[in-house]
Amino acid sequence: MSTYHIKSLEEYFQVYRKSVRHPEEFWAEIAEENFVWRKKWGRVLSYDFSKPEFKWFEGAKLNITENCIDRHLFSRGDKTAIIFEPNDPKEEAQHITYRDLSARVNSLANVLKAKGIVKGDRVCIYLPMIPDLAIACLACARIGAIHSVVFAGFSSTALATRIKDSSCKMVITSDGAYRGAKTLDLKSIVDAALESCPSVQSVLLVKRTYNEIAMKAGRDYLLSDLLEAVSSECPAEEMDAEDPLFILYTSGSTGMPKGMVHSTAGYMVYTAYTFKNAFQYREEDLYWCTADVGWITGHSYIVYGPLANGATTLMFEGVPSYPDFGRFWEIIEKHQVNQFYTAPTAIRALAKENLDFVNKYDLSSLKVLGSVGEPINEEAWHWYNSNVGKRKRPIIDSWWQTETGGIMICPIPYVTPTLPTYATLPMPGIQPALIDEEGREMRANQVEGRLCIKFPWPSMARTIWGNHQRYKETYFSAYDGMYFTGDGALRDEVGYYRITGRVDDVIIVSGHNLGTAPIEDAINEHPAVAESAIVGFPHDIKGNALYGYVCLKETGETRNQDNLRKEINQIITEHIGPIAKLDKIQFTEALPKTRSGKIMRRILRKIACKETENLGDISTLLNPECVEEIIKGAL
Ligand code: WTA
């Protein structure tokens, strides 16, 4: 039996039991047999939930790029590491071998060094889905710089917030990005952001769209020029197991985005292990995850997890609807994709289109279908199963988070029997717990509660950059000795988990986490707005959409409401990005508040969801009379 690769349900249970009874032995064996270390660890795990502090493989020395690249050069040098499928299907796909990848990563690493980047420095990466994005991450890791990738759909304000929070010394970006029929000008977004980011000393530019861009002398450099001057060999920096590998920002229910910090060794071991098992990846397979590297799914399951296994990973620059709704299926046929990992929102959007878009293509290469980012509803599950999997291919509904680093609850394909809308069983090493209203763990089956994890796992985020207190409060203060996920879940009679959704003020729109507070803060900047409250309501493609209740300063504001709505969405686009725009905006005289002045979102949520029959007791509100008015004006 191999602990690293689970091949039967019996093996899964055996391995799982071992991972719970002897976690250190379990992870040590996996780490020892499947990775290259410059020096072995002293201790596998030490932890203290009250600090909180978690250390895995402490004392070990390694570099993740030696595991993701160098060690493959001998046996897999000519194997394709990354396939790049451009936005425009007429542009030729690129096949980057492990040898090419090594040269490109090493060269870029030398450029970073030449520009003064040293171990521990933060480098912001703001790039479209082109190979340079993965290469930039790996080049940082090569020299021990901490990358902070910001999704290239974020606005200049959101980008600036993230650059400043971790005082990045450099930004790697491109002239522009292709997304479907659109060309986006990334450079001017970066220029606007950098007006308020004094920490940034240099900007490296990748040419992609060849549009006109302004170059600031002494700060901006064309990467192609710099690459000419460097060697394609760069020794890997020796890193401690617990040295930070990257920061990735995620929305919280309040205020600033949280810069989740991931460590080197634990993250590597866990993402590689889960990649192997959740996708049953075999040597000759071709794997495709449609996420953007700007999100955790791309970090763990486009870049690090696949490359640590010597896999071939496909990066797609475009969108599922361009040039038509058959694009995903065309790519699967063209490259003979074996594992396909996407989001429910994409499935729902494609399920609305003519079935010919799917049926035109030969999808017989597919072995595993994955879903991630939000609950997959029953209808979307069946559509995916029937039309893409042809009822023969398992769907793995994988639940996890930016904070968890890797897949936590997920069927192992061809091993765990799947069930629509269930993420099924925990990965080995993961010990979920459901907590009731009183804060007690519910040990029985057939219960629903708040989802926590009661034992450390290697890829858990170690802190929030610059704010350990917030890390403690957000994740470790709700229940002693446990990590609180912010999600609700139920466990059925056989022990399968089904994630029921967020239990905090984070709303998942098209698979993107959006905190209500930053959106409200943006809206409140509008000069006519007094206050606002955002809630989610069901949307048949996005899963959830945003509904805003807005109180204006002047009652009887005479301005055209549609114009105001546009202005409000414009402000949101500027502060956060178009992904956070509101679908519905209702103007109201007042918001329902508790006597202590807190907005009662529960009531607003019910009104937005048109569930007004049972609003519960509103008599304790400070201003119960406003509820009737809001119901009348509901959109
Ligand atoms: C939600 C994405 C149900 C959940 C990897 C979680 C899911 C948040 C699933 C994290 C799933 C993710 N079923 N809900 N299979 N996967 N979620 O940080 O609410 O972008 O807390 O990480 O997405 O989103 P994040």
mmCIF file of C-alpha atoms in Angstrom, residues 310-521:
data_model
loop_
_atom_site.group_PDB
_atom_site.id
_atom_site.type_symbol
_atom_site.label_atom_id
_atom_site.label_comp_id
_atom_site.label_asym_id
_atom_site.label_seq_id
_atom_site.Cartn_x
_atom_site.Cartn_y
_atom_site.Cartn_z
ATOM 1 C CA GLY A 310 5.933 16.463 -12.634
ATOM 2 C CA ALA A 311 2.574 16.899 -14.321
ATOM 3 C CA THR A 312 1.547 18.713 -17.480
ATOM 4 C CA THR A 313 -0.664 21.641 -16.526
ATOM 5 C CA LEU A 314 -2.651 23.715 -18.988
ATOM 6 C CA MET A 315 -3.042 27.473 -18.624
ATOM 7 C CA PHE A 316 -5.880 29.100 -20.528
ATOM 8 C CA GLU A 317 -5.761 32.827 -21.095
ATOM 9 C CA GLY A 318 -9.341 33.387 -22.175
ATOM 10 C CA VAL A 319 -12.935 32.988 -21.101
ATOM 11 C CA PRO A 320 -15.462 30.147 -21.593
ATOM 12 C CA SER A 321 -17.618 32.228 -23.951
ATOM 13 C CA TYR A 322 -15.030 33.296 -26.516
ATOM 14 C CA PRO A 323 -15.148 32.972 -29.454
ATOM 15 C CA ASP A 324 -18.236 30.956 -28.538
ATOM 16 C CA PHE A 325 -19.641 28.853 -25.720
ATOM 17 C CA GLY A 326 -17.882 25.756 -26.975
ATOM 18 C CA ARG A 327 -14.405 26.985 -26.082
ATOM 19 C CA PHE A 328 -13.836 24.818 -22.992
ATOM 20 C CA TRP A 329 -14.943 21.700 -24.829
ATOM 21 C CA GLU A 330 -12.895 22.572 -27.884
ATOM 22 C CA ILE A 331 -9.789 22.893 -25.709
ATOM 23 C CA ILE A 332 -10.479 19.544 -24.044
ATOM 24 C CA GLU A 333 -10.690 17.852 -27.438
ATOM 25 C CA LYS A 334 -7.710 19.720 -28.874
ATOM 26 C CA HIS A 335 -5.310 18.908 -26.044
ATOM 27 C CA GLN A 336 -6.905 15.640 -24.954
ATOM 28 C CA VAL A 337 -7.426 16.855 -21.428
ATOM 29 C CA ASN A 338 -7.710 14.107 -18.808
ATOM 30 C CA GLN A 339 -8.585 16.035 -15.660
ATOM 31 C CA PHE A 340 -10.749 19.126 -15.860
ATOM 32 C CA TYR A 341 -11.224 21.399 -12.845
ATOM 33 C CA THR A 342 -13.647 24.323 -13.016
ATOM 34 C CA ALA A 343 -16.200 26.334 -11.037
ATOM 35 C CA PRO A 344 -19.964 25.863 -10.714
ATOM 36 C CA THR A 345 -20.586 29.381 -12.023
ATOM 37 C CA ALA A 346 -18.922 28.442 -15.329
ATOM 38 C CA ILE A 347 -20.925 25.231 -15.508
ATOM 39 C CA ARG A 348 -24.193 27.074 -14.888
ATOM 40 C CA ALA A 349 -23.383 29.671 -17.540
ATOM 41 C CA LEU A 350 -22.506 27.005 -20.118
ATOM 42 C CA ALA A 351 -25.521 24.863 -19.214
ATOM 43 C CA LYS A 352 -27.738 27.729 -20.371
ATOM 44 C CA GLU A 353 -26.365 27.501 -23.900
ATOM 45 C CA ASN A 354 -27.257 25.117 -26.693
ATOM 46 C CA LEU A 355 -26.091 21.558 -26.028
ATOM 47 C CA ASP A 356 -24.552 21.461 -29.501
ATOM 48 C CA PHE A 357 -21.691 23.511 -28.094
ATOM 49 C CA VAL A 358 -20.751 20.512 -25.969
ATOM 50 C CA ASN A 359 -21.832 17.691 -28.224
ATOM 51 C CA LYS A 360 -19.749 18.932 -31.138
ATOM 52 C CA TYR A 361 -16.561 17.911 -29.363
ATOM 53 C CA ASP A 362 -15.010 14.620 -28.432
ATOM 54 C CA LEU A 363 -14.654 14.650 -24.660
ATOM 55 C CA SER A 364 -13.683 11.004 -24.314
ATOM 56 C CA SER A 365 -10.205 11.840 -23.013
ATOM 57 C CA LEU A 366 -11.713 13.106 -19.755
ATOM 58 C CA LYS A 367 -11.250 10.936 -16.687
ATOM 59 C CA VAL A 368 -12.023 13.260 -13.796
ATOM 60 C CA LEU A 369 -14.247 16.338 -13.522
ATOM 61 C CA GLY A 370 -13.687 18.754 -10.681
ATOM 62 C CA SER A 371 -15.678 21.555 -9.138
ATOM 63 C CA VAL A 372 -14.485 24.225 -6.723
ATOM 64 C CA GLY A 373 -15.209 27.620 -5.260
ATOM 65 C CA GLU A 374 -18.836 27.444 -4.159
ATOM 66 C CA PRO A 375 -21.516 24.844 -3.593
ATOM 67 C CA ILE A 376 -22.457 23.088 -6.818
ATOM 68 C CA ASN A 377 -26.234 22.930 -7.029
ATOM 69 C CA GLU A 378 -27.972 19.735 -8.024
ATOM 70 C CA GLU A 379 -29.023 20.935 -11.471
ATOM 71 C CA ALA A 380 -25.509 22.035 -12.437
ATOM 72 C CA TRP A 381 -24.089 18.772 -11.058
ATOM 73 C CA HIS A 382 -26.418 16.703 -13.247
ATOM 74 C CA TRP A 383 -25.739 18.795 -16.316
ATOM 75 C CA TYR A 384 -21.975 18.404 -15.797
ATOM 76 C CA ASN A 385 -22.336 14.699 -15.142
ATOM 77 C CA SER A 386 -24.579 13.962 -18.143
ATOM 78 C CA ASN A 387 -23.168 16.240 -20.790
ATOM 79 C CA VAL A 388 -19.494 16.498 -19.963
ATOM 80 C CA GLY A 389 -18.864 13.296 -18.031
ATOM 81 C CA LYS A 390 -21.393 11.290 -20.095
ATOM 82 C CA ARG A 391 -22.418 9.669 -16.797
ATOM 83 C CA LYS A 392 -19.145 7.768 -16.729
ATOM 84 C CA ARG A 393 -16.750 10.213 -15.108
ATOM 85 C CA PRO A 394 -16.691 11.047 -11.411
ATOM 86 C CA ILE A 395 -17.272 14.640 -10.348
ATOM 87 C CA ILE A 396 -15.119 15.690 -7.456
ATOM 88 C CA ASP A 397 -16.766 18.499 -5.537
ATOM 89 C CA SER A 398 -13.774 19.874 -3.680
ATOM 90 C CA TRP A 399 -14.232 22.111 -0.672
ATOM 91 C CA TRP A 400 -11.379 24.275 0.561
ATOM 92 C CA GLN A 401 -10.277 27.888 1.044
ATOM 93 C CA THR A 402 -7.476 30.375 0.437
ATOM 94 C CA GLU A 403 -6.653 29.863 4.109
ATOM 95 C CA THR A 404 -6.455 26.070 3.893
ATOM 96 C CA GLY A 405 -3.961 26.141 0.998
ATOM 97 C CA GLY A 406 -5.215 22.850 -0.410
ATOM 98 C CA ILE A 407 -8.297 20.695 -0.927
ATOM 99 C CA MET A 408 -9.824 19.650 2.410
ATOM 100 C CA ILE A 409 -13.023 17.720 1.779
ATOM 101 C CA CYS A 410 -13.382 15.988 -1.554
ATOM 102 C CA PRO A 411 -14.130 12.580 -3.059
ATOM 103 C CA ILE A 412 -11.163 10.686 -4.418
ATOM 104 C CA PRO A 413 -12.229 9.829 -7.952
ATOM 105 C CA TYR A 414 -12.853 6.127 -8.659
ATOM 106 C CA VAL A 415 -12.445 5.553 -4.920
ATOM 107 C CA THR A 416 -15.097 7.529 -3.016
ATOM 108 C CA PRO A 417 -18.660 7.096 -4.316
ATOM 109 C CA THR A 418 -19.880 10.579 -5.249
ATOM 110 C CA LEU A 419 -23.190 12.149 -4.331
ATOM 111 C CA PRO A 420 -24.539 15.328 -5.935
ATOM 112 C CA THR A 421 -23.912 18.462 -3.844
ATOM 113 C CA TYR A 422 -21.726 16.574 -1.342
ATOM 114 C CA ALA A 423 -18.007 17.193 -0.975
ATOM 115 C CA THR A 424 -18.136 13.764 0.741
ATOM 116 C CA LEU A 425 -15.144 12.811 2.914
ATOM 117 C CA PRO A 426 -12.141 14.622 4.349
ATOM 118 C CA MET A 427 -8.742 14.221 2.779
ATOM 119 C CA PRO A 428 -6.299 12.186 4.866
ATOM 120 C CA GLY A 429 -4.944 14.360 7.657
ATOM 121 C CA ILE A 430 -8.040 16.557 7.813
ATOM 122 C CA GLN A 431 -10.197 16.332 10.921
ATOM 123 C CA PRO A 432 -13.442 18.265 10.444
ATOM 124 C CA ALA A 433 -15.805 19.051 13.300
ATOM 125 C CA LEU A 434 -19.332 20.458 13.294
ATOM 126 C CA ILE A 435 -20.153 22.872 16.084
ATOM 127 C CA ASP A 436 -23.624 23.650 17.394
ATOM 128 C CA GLU A 437 -25.141 26.967 18.527
ATOM 129 C CA GLU A 438 -23.716 26.499 22.021
ATOM 130 C CA GLY A 439 -20.218 25.968 20.708
ATOM 131 C CA ARG A 440 -20.180 22.215 21.342
ATOM 132 C CA GLU A 441 -18.851 19.685 18.901
ATOM 133 C CA MET A 442 -21.624 17.506 17.472
ATOM 134 C CA ARG A 443 -20.260 14.011 17.263
ATOM 135 C CA ALA A 444 -23.242 12.224 15.770
ATOM 136 C CA ASN A 445 -24.093 11.959 12.103
ATOM 137 C CA GLN A 446 -27.106 13.633 10.492
ATOM 138 C CA VAL A 447 -26.321 17.008 12.017
ATOM 139 C CA GLU A 448 -25.736 20.487 10.693
ATOM 140 C CA GLY A 449 -23.456 23.098 12.214
ATOM 141 C CA ARG A 450 -20.476 25.347 11.791
ATOM 142 C CA LEU A 451 -17.557 23.727 10.080
ATOM 143 C CA CYS A 452 -14.260 23.706 11.957
ATOM 144 C CA ILE A 453 -11.016 21.762 11.621
ATOM 145 C CA LYS A 454 -9.740 20.412 14.895
ATOM 146 C CA PHE A 455 -6.193 19.373 14.073
ATOM 147 C CA PRO A 456 -3.459 21.219 12.147
ATOM 148 C CA TRP A 457 -2.657 20.242 8.561
ATOM 149 C CA PRO A 458 0.542 21.128 6.677
ATOM 150 C CA SER A 459 -0.786 23.795 4.283
ATOM 151 C CA MET A 460 -2.776 25.915 6.693
ATOM 152 C CA ALA A 461 -2.045 29.648 6.380
ATOM 153 C CA ARG A 462 0.316 30.639 9.181
ATOM 154 C CA THR A 463 -0.797 34.208 9.743
ATOM 155 C CA ILE A 464 -2.277 37.314 8.164
ATOM 156 C CA TRP A 465 0.529 39.509 6.877
ATOM 157 C CA GLY A 466 1.232 42.188 9.462
ATOM 158 C CA ASN A 467 -1.755 41.290 11.615
ATOM 159 C CA HIS A 468 -1.427 38.115 13.635
ATOM 160 C CA GLN A 469 -4.100 39.349 16.016
ATOM 161 C CA ARG A 470 -6.658 39.433 13.221
ATOM 162 C CA TYR A 471 -5.623 35.910 12.213
ATOM 163 C CA LYS A 472 -6.275 34.765 15.759
ATOM 164 C CA GLU A 473 -9.594 36.571 16.058
ATOM 165 C CA THR A 474 -10.940 35.530 12.682
ATOM 166 C CA TYR A 475 -10.071 31.859 12.722
ATOM 167 C CA PHE A 476 -9.148 30.702 16.206
ATOM 168 C CA SER A 477 -11.270 32.653 18.655
ATOM 169 C CA ALA A 478 -14.749 31.347 17.890
ATOM 170 C CA TYR A 479 -13.966 27.890 19.311
ATOM 171 C CA ASP A 480 -11.010 26.859 21.431
ATOM 172 C CA GLY A 481 -8.463 24.585 19.858
ATOM 173 C CA MET A 482 -9.980 24.683 16.393
ATOM 174 C CA TYR A 483 -9.761 26.493 13.099
ATOM 175 C CA PHE A 484 -13.138 28.041 12.212
ATOM 176 C CA THR A 485 -13.814 28.047 8.474
ATOM 177 C CA GLY A 486 -16.664 30.562 8.265
ATOM 178 C CA ASP A 487 -18.756 27.924 6.465
ATOM 179 C CA GLY A 488 -21.726 25.879 7.571
ATOM 180 C CA ALA A 489 -21.969 22.188 6.734
ATOM 181 C CA LEU A 490 -24.056 19.129 7.356
ATOM 182 C CA ARG A 491 -22.925 15.570 7.857
ATOM 183 C CA ASP A 492 -25.263 12.881 6.604
ATOM 184 C CA GLU A 493 -25.908 9.422 8.002
ATOM 185 C CA VAL A 494 -22.797 7.881 6.454
ATOM 186 C CA GLY A 495 -20.522 10.765 7.398
ATOM 187 C CA TYR A 496 -20.509 12.622 4.083
ATOM 188 C CA TYR A 497 -20.152 16.401 4.307
ATOM 189 C CA ARG A 498 -22.212 18.884 2.389
ATOM 190 C CA ILE A 499 -21.160 22.517 2.560
ATOM 191 C CA THR A 500 -24.194 24.736 3.055
ATOM 192 C CA GLY A 501 -22.509 28.129 2.576
ATOM 193 C CA ARG A 502 -20.954 31.024 4.451
ATOM 194 C CA VAL A 503 -22.175 31.845 7.928
ATOM 195 C CA ASP A 504 -20.435 35.234 8.041
ATOM 196 C CA ASP A 505 -20.606 38.409 5.974
ATOM 197 C CA VAL A 506 -18.665 37.016 3.058
ATOM 198 C CA ILE A 507 -20.728 36.456 -0.083
ATOM 199 C CA ILE A 508 -19.532 34.178 -2.860
ATOM 200 C CA VAL A 509 -20.385 35.676 -6.247
ATOM 201 C CA SER A 510 -19.371 33.630 -9.291
ATOM 202 C CA GLY A 511 -16.937 31.809 -7.054
ATOM 203 C CA HIS A 512 -15.279 35.039 -5.852
ATOM 204 C CA ASN A 513 -15.281 35.839 -2.142
ATOM 205 C CA LEU A 514 -16.575 39.295 -1.493
ATOM 206 C CA GLY A 515 -16.736 40.874 1.934
ATOM 207 C CA THR A 516 -19.726 43.144 2.449
ATOM 208 C CA ALA A 517 -17.827 45.762 4.471
ATOM 209 C CA PRO A 518 -15.357 46.900 1.793
ATOM 210 C CA ILE A 519 -18.201 47.250 -0.711
ATOM 211 C CA GLU A 520 -20.267 49.251 1.753
ATOM 212 C CA ASP A 521 -17.247 51.443 2.499
#
